[in-house]
Coordinates of C-alpha atoms and ligand atoms in Angstrom, one line a residue:
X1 CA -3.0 -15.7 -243.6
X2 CA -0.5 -18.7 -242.4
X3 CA -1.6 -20.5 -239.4
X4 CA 1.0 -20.9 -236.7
X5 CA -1.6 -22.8 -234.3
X6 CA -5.1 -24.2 -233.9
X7 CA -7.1 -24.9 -230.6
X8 CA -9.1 -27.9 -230.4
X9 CA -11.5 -26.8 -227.9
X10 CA -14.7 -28.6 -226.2
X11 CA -17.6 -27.0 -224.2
X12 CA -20.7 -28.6 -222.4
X13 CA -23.0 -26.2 -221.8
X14 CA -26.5 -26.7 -219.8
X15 CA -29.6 -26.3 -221.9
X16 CA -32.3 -24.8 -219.7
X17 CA -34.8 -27.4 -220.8
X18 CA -34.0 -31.2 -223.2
X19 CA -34.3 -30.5 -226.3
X20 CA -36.2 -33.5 -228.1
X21 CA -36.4 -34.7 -231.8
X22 CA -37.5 -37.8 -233.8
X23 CA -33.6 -38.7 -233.2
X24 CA -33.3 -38.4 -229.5
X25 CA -33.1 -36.2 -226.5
X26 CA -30.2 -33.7 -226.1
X27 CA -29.6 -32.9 -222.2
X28 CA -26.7 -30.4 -222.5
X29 CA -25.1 -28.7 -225.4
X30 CA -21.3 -30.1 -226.4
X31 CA -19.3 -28.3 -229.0
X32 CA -16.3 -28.4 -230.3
X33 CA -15.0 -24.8 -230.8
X34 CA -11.7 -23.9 -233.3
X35 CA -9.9 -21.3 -232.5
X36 CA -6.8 -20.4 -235.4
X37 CA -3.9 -18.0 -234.7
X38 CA -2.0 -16.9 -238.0
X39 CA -0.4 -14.0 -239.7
X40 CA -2.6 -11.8 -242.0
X41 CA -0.8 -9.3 -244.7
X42 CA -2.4 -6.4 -244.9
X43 CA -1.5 -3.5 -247.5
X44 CA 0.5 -1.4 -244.2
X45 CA 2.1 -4.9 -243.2
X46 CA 2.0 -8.2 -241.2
X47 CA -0.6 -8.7 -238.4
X48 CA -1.2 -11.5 -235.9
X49 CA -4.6 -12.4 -236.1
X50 CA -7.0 -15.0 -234.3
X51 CA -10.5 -16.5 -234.8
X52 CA -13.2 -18.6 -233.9
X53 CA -15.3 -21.1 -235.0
X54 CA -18.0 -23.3 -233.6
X55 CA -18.2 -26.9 -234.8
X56 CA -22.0 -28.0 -235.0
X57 CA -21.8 -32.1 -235.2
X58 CA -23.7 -33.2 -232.3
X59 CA -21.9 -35.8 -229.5
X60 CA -23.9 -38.7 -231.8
X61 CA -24.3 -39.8 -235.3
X62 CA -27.7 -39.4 -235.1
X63 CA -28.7 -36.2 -237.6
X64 CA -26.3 -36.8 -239.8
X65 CA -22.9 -39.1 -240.0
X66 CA -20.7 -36.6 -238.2
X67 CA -20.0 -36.2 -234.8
X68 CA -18.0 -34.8 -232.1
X69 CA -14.8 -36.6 -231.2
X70 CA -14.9 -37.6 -235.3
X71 CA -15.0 -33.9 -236.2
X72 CA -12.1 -33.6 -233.7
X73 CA -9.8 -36.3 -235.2
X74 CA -10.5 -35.4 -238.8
X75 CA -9.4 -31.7 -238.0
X76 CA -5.9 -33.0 -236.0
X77 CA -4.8 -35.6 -238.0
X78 CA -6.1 -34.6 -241.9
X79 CA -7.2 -30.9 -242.0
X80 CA -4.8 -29.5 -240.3
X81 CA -1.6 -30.7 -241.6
X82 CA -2.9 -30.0 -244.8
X83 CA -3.6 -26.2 -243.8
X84 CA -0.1 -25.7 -241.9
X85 CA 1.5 -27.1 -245.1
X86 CA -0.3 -24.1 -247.2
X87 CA 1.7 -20.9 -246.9
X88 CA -1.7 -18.9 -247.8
X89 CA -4.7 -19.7 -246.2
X90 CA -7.9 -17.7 -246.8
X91 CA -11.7 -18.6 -246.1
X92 CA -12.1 -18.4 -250.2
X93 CA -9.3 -21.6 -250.7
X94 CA -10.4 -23.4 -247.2
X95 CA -12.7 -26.0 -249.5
X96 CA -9.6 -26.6 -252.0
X97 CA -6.9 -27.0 -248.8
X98 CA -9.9 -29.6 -247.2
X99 CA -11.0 -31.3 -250.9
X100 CA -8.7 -34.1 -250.1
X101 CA -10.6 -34.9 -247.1
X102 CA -14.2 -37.0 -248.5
X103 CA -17.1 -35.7 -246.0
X104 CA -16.6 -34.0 -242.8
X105 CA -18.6 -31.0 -243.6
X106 CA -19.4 -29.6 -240.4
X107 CA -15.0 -30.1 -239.2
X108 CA -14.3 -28.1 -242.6
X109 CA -17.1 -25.6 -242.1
X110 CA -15.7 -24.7 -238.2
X111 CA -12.2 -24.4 -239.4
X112 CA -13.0 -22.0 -242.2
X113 CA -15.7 -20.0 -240.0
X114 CA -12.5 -19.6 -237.2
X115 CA -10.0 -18.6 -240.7
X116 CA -13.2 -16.1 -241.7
X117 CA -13.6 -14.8 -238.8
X118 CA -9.5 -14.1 -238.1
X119 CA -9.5 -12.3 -241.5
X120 CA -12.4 -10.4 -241.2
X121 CA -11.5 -8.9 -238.2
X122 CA -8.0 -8.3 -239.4
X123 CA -9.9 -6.4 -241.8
X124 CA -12.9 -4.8 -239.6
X125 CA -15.3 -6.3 -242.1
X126 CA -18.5 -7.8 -240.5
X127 CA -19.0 -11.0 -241.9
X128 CA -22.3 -9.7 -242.9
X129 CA -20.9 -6.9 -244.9
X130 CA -19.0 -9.9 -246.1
X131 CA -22.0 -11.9 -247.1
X132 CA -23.7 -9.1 -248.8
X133 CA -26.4 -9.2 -245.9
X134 CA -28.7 -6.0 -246.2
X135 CA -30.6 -6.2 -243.8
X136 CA -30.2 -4.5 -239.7
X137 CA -32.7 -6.9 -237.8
X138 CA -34.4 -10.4 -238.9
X139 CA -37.5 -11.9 -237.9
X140 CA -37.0 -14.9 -235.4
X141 CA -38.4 -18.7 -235.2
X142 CA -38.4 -20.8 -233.0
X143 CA -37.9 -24.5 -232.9
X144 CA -40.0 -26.6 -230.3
X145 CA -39.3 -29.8 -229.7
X146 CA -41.5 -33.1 -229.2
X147 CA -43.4 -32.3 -225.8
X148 CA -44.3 -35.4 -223.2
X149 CA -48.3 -33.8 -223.5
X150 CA -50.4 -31.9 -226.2
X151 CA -51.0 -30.0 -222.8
X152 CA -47.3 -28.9 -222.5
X153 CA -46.8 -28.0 -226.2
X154 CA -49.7 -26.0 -225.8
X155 CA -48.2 -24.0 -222.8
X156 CA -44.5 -23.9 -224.4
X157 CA -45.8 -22.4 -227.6
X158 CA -48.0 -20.0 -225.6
X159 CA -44.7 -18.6 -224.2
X160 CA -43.1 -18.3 -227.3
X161 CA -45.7 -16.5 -228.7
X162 CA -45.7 -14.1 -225.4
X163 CA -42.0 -13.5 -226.2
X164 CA -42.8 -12.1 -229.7
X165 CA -41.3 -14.5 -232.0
X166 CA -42.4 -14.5 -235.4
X167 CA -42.6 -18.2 -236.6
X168 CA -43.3 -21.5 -234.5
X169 CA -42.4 -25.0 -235.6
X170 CA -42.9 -27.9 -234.0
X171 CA -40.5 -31.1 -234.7
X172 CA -43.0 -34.1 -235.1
X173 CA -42.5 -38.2 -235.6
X174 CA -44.8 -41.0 -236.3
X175 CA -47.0 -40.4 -233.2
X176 CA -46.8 -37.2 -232.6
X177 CA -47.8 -35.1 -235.6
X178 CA -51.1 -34.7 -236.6
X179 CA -52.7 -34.5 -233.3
X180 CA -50.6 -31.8 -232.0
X181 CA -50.6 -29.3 -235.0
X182 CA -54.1 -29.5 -234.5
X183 CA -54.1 -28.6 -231.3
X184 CA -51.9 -25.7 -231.7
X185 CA -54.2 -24.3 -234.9
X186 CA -57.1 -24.8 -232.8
X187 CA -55.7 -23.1 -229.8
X188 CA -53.8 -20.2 -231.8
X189 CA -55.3 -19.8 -235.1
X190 CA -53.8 -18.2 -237.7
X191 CA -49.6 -17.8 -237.1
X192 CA -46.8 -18.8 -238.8
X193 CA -46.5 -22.8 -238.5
X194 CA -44.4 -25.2 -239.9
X195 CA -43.5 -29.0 -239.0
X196 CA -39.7 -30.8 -238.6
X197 CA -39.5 -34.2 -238.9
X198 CA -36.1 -35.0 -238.8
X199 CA -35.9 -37.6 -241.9
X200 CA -38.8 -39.7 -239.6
X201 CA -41.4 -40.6 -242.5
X202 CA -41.4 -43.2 -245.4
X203 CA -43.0 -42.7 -248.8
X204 CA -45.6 -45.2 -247.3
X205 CA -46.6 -42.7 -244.4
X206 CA -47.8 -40.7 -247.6
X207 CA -51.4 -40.7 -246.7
X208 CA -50.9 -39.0 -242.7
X209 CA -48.3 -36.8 -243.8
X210 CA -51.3 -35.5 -246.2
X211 CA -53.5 -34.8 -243.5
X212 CA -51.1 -32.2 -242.5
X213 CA -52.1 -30.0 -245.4
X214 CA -55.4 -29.0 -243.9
X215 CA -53.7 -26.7 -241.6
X216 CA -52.2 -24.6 -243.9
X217 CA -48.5 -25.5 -242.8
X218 CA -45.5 -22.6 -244.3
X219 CA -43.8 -26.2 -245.2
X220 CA -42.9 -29.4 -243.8
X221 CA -39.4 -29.9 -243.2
X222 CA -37.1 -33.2 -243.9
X223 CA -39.9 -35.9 -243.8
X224 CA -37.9 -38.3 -245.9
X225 CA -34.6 -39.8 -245.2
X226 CA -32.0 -37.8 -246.0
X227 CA -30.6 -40.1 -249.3
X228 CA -34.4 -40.2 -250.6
X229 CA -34.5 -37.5 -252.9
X230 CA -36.2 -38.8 -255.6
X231 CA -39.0 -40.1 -253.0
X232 CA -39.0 -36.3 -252.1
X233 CA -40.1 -36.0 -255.5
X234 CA -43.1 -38.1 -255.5
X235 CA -44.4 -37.1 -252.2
X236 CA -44.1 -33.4 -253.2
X237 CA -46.9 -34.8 -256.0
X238 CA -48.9 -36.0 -253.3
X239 CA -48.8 -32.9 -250.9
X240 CA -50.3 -29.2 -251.0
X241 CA -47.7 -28.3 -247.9
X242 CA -44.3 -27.3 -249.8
X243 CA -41.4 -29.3 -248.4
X244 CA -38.4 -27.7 -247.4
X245 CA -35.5 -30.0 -246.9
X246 CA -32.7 -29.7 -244.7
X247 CA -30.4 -33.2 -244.0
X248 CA -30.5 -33.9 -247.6
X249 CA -29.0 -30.4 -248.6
X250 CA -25.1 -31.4 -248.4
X251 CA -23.8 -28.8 -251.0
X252 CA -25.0 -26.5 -254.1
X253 CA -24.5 -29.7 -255.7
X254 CA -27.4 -31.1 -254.1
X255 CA -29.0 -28.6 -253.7
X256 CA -29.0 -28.1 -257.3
X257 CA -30.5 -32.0 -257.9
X258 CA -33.1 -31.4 -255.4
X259 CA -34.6 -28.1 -257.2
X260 CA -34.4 -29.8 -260.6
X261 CA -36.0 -32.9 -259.5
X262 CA -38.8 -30.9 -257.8
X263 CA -37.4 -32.9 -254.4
X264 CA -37.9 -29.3 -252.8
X265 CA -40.1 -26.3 -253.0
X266 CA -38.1 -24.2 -249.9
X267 CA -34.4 -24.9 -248.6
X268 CA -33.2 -25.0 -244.9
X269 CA -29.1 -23.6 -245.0
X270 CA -27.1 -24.8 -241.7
X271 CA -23.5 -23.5 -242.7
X272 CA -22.3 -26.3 -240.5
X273 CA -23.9 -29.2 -242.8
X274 CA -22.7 -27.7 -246.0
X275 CA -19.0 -27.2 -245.2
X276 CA -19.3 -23.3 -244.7
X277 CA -20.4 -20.0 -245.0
X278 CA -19.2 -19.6 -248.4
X279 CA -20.9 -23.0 -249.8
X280 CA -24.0 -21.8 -247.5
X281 CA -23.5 -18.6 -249.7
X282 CA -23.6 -20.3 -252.6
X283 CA -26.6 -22.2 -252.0
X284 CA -28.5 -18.8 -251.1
X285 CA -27.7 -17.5 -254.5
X286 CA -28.4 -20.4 -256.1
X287 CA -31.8 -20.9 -254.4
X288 CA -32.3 -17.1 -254.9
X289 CA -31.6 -17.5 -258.8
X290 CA -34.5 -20.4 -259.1
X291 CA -36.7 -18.5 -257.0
X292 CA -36.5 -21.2 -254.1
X293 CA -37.4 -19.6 -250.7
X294 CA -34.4 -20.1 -248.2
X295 CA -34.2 -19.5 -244.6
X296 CA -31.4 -20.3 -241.9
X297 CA -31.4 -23.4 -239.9
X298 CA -29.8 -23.5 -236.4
X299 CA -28.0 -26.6 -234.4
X300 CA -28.3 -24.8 -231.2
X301 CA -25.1 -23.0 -231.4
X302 CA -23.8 -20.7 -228.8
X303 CA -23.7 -16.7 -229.1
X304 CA -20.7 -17.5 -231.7
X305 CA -22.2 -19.7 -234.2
X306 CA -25.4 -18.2 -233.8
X307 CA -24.1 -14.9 -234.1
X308 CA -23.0 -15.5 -237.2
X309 CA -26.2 -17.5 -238.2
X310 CA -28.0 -14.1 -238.0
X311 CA -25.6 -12.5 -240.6
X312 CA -26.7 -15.7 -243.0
X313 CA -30.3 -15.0 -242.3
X314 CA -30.1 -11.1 -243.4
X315 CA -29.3 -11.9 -246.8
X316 CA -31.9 -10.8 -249.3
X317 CA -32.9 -14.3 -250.5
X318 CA -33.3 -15.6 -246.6
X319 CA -37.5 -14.6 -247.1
X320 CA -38.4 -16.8 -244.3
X321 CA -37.9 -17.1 -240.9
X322 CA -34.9 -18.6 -239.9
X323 CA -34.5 -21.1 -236.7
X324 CA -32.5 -17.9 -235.0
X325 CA -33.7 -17.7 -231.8
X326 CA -32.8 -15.8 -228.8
X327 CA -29.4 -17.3 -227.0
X328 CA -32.0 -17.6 -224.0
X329 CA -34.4 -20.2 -226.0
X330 CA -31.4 -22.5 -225.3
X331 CA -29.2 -20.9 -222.6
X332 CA -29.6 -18.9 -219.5
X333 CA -25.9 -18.3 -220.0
X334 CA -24.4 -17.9 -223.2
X335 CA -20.8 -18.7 -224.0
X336 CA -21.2 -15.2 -225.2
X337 CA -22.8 -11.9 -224.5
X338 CA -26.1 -13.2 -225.8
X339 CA -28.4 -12.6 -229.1
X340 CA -31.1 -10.8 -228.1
X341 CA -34.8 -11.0 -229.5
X342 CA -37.1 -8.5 -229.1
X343 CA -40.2 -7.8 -230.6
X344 CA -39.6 -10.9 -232.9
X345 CA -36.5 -10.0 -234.8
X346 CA -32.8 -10.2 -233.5
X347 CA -30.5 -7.8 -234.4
X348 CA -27.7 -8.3 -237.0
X349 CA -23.9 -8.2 -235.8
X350 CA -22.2 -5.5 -237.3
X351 CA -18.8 -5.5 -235.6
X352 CA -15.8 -6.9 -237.5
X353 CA -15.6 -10.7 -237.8
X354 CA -18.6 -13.1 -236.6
X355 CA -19.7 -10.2 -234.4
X356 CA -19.5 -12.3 -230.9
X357 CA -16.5 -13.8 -229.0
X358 CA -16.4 -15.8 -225.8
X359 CA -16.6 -14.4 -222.4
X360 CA -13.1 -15.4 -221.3
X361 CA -14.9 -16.0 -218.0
X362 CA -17.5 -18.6 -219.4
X363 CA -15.1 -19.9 -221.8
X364 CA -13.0 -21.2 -218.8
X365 CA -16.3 -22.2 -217.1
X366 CA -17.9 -24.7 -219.9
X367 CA -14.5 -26.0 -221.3
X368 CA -13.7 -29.5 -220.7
X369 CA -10.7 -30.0 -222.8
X370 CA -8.3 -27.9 -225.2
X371 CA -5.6 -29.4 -227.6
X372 CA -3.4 -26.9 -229.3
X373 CA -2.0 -27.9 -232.6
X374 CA 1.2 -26.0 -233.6
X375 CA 2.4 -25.8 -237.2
Ligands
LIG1 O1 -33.4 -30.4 -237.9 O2 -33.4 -28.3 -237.7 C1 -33.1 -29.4 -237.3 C2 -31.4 -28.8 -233.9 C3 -30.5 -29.8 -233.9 C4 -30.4 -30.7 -235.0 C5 -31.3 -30.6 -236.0 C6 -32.3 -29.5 -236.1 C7 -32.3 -28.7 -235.0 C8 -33.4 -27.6 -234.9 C9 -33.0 -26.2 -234.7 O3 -34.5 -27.9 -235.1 C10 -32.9 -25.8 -233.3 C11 -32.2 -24.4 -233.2 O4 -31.0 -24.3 -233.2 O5 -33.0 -23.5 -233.1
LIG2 MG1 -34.4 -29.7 -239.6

């Protein structure tokens, strides 16, 4: 296609409870949504064509060294000049039209998820038809963040559980990590449980982050900091629970270095952090080629990117659950009509494109700013 414009969009959205990690407390959800207009040839002729996408970088540099208003400025005054320039853009040469650019992986991956998403439904391809996804429902985590009590994880995770979903895990720091997952073992026994730590640990925390592995944890995610993969390494010699990284995991590149190094026994793909669906693509194949179990990571999109997040987590190598929760774990009123889960799973989109658009009525609602850029 060739982009005539591109909308700069930003939402806040409430969350219907604070969300907290080893990096801080999110309040309300901000994103930064892309919308592109172009001109798609098709085999019968010329079609206009629009799409969305949802950029994931939080309103702080705190999970990694994007965020908002920077994703914003890299897209207006380097990406896009370099894609209106292109007479061709499609989501396959979206990493070549954006190599110039060093970094920015989450503003790259939200422009090429809105020029996917205008394609595919110019097409009436799902995108996960597109992906190669094969499967109609997948089974859903959940992500719980650090609690103020053992007493009020205890009473969250009960009503996560009552809801059906198929995987807890609990995001833990120095001071809150061995106590609780003991206390959710004790209370729940035997269901699928697995820590986050957000990059919170050193190598000399080697000895508690041990103790973890008498509760027979699915993995322990990110404990290092996100440049430490060779530390990784040596504390995967020190543990029986398999870590699974996730900041660390910028590209198939690194992804690559991890597996060879042993830095990794399971990989988390966000789309967002790696630049895209295709690159997520590529890491999934990849992981599935080495064996490495892979499962899709969340940043608490709305409907859109977590629409899309569900086509990610149907493909064959995705053998874990993903953090692809209900749109209700985090809204009571989605930007979209919502992702449902029920009985544990949520059901794969299977209308062109990433399967979800805004409600013009909430769209209008949660916006607090639009910049169109024209060609
Ligand atoms: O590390 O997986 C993470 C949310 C924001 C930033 C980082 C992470 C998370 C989550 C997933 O834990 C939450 C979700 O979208 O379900
Ligand atoms: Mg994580």
């Amino acid at each position: 296609m060739q982009l005539t414009s591109v909308e700069l969009r930003h939402i806040t959205m409430p969350l219907r409870s604070p969300f907290t990690t080893s990096f801080g407390t999110e309040e309300e959800k901000i994103a930064l949504l892309v919308r592109v207009a172009g001109e798609l040839r098709t085999p019968t002729g010329t079609v206009e064509v629009t799409g969305w996408g949802e950029c994931v970088a939080m309103a702080e540099p705190v999970y990694s060294a994007e965020y908002l208003t920077g994703a914003h400025e890299v897209l207006r005054r380097f990406l896009l000049p370099a894609f209106f320039r292109a007479e061709e853009v499609t989501a396959e040469t979206c990493a070549a039209l954006g190599a110039g650019v060093v970094g920015h992986p989450m503003a790259k991956a939200a422009l090429e998820m809105a020029v996917l998403d205008a394609e595919l439904t110019g097409r009436g391809v799902s995108l996960a038809e597109y992906l190669g996804a094969q499967r109609r429902r997948v089974p859903s985590g959940v992500s719980v963040g650090i609690q103020p009590s053992v007493a009020t994880l205890i009473d969250v995770v009960a009503d996560y559980l009552e809801q059906g979903y198929a995987r807890i895990k609990l995001k833990i720091q120095p001071g809150w990590d061995v106590e609780p997952v003991r206390a959710v073992r004790a209370r729940f026994g035997d269901i699928p449980l697995q820590v986050d730590a957000n990059a919170a640990y050193t190598l000399a925390d080697a000895d508690l982050l041990r103790r973890l592995d008498d509760f027979g944890l699915l993995l322990v995610e990110q404990p290092l900091a996100h440049d430490d993969l060779r530390q990784h390494a040596e504390l995967a010699q020190l543990l029986r629970t398999p870590i699974c990284l996730d900041e660390s995991i910028t590209s198939v590149r690194a992804a690559a270095d991890a597996i060879a190094l042993r830095a990794t026994r399971v990989i988390n793909i966000k789309p967002g952090r790696v630049g895209g669906y295709l690159e997520a693509r590529r890491i999934h194949d990849l992981c599935r080629a080495h064996g490495v179990p892979v499962w899709c990571g969340g940043m608490l999109e709305t409907g859109l990117g977590r629409a899309a997040n569900v086509a990610l987590a149907a493909m064959p190598g995705c053998t874990l659950p993903g953090d692809v929760s209900g749109s209700d774990r985090f809204y009571a009123r989605d930007l979209t009509e919502p992702v449902v889960m029920r009985g544990g799973s949520v059901e794969v989109p299977q209308a062109p494109g990433l399967g979800r658009i805004p409600l013009p009525d909430r769209l209008a609602e949660f916006s607090t700013s639009v910049e169109t850029v024209r060609r």
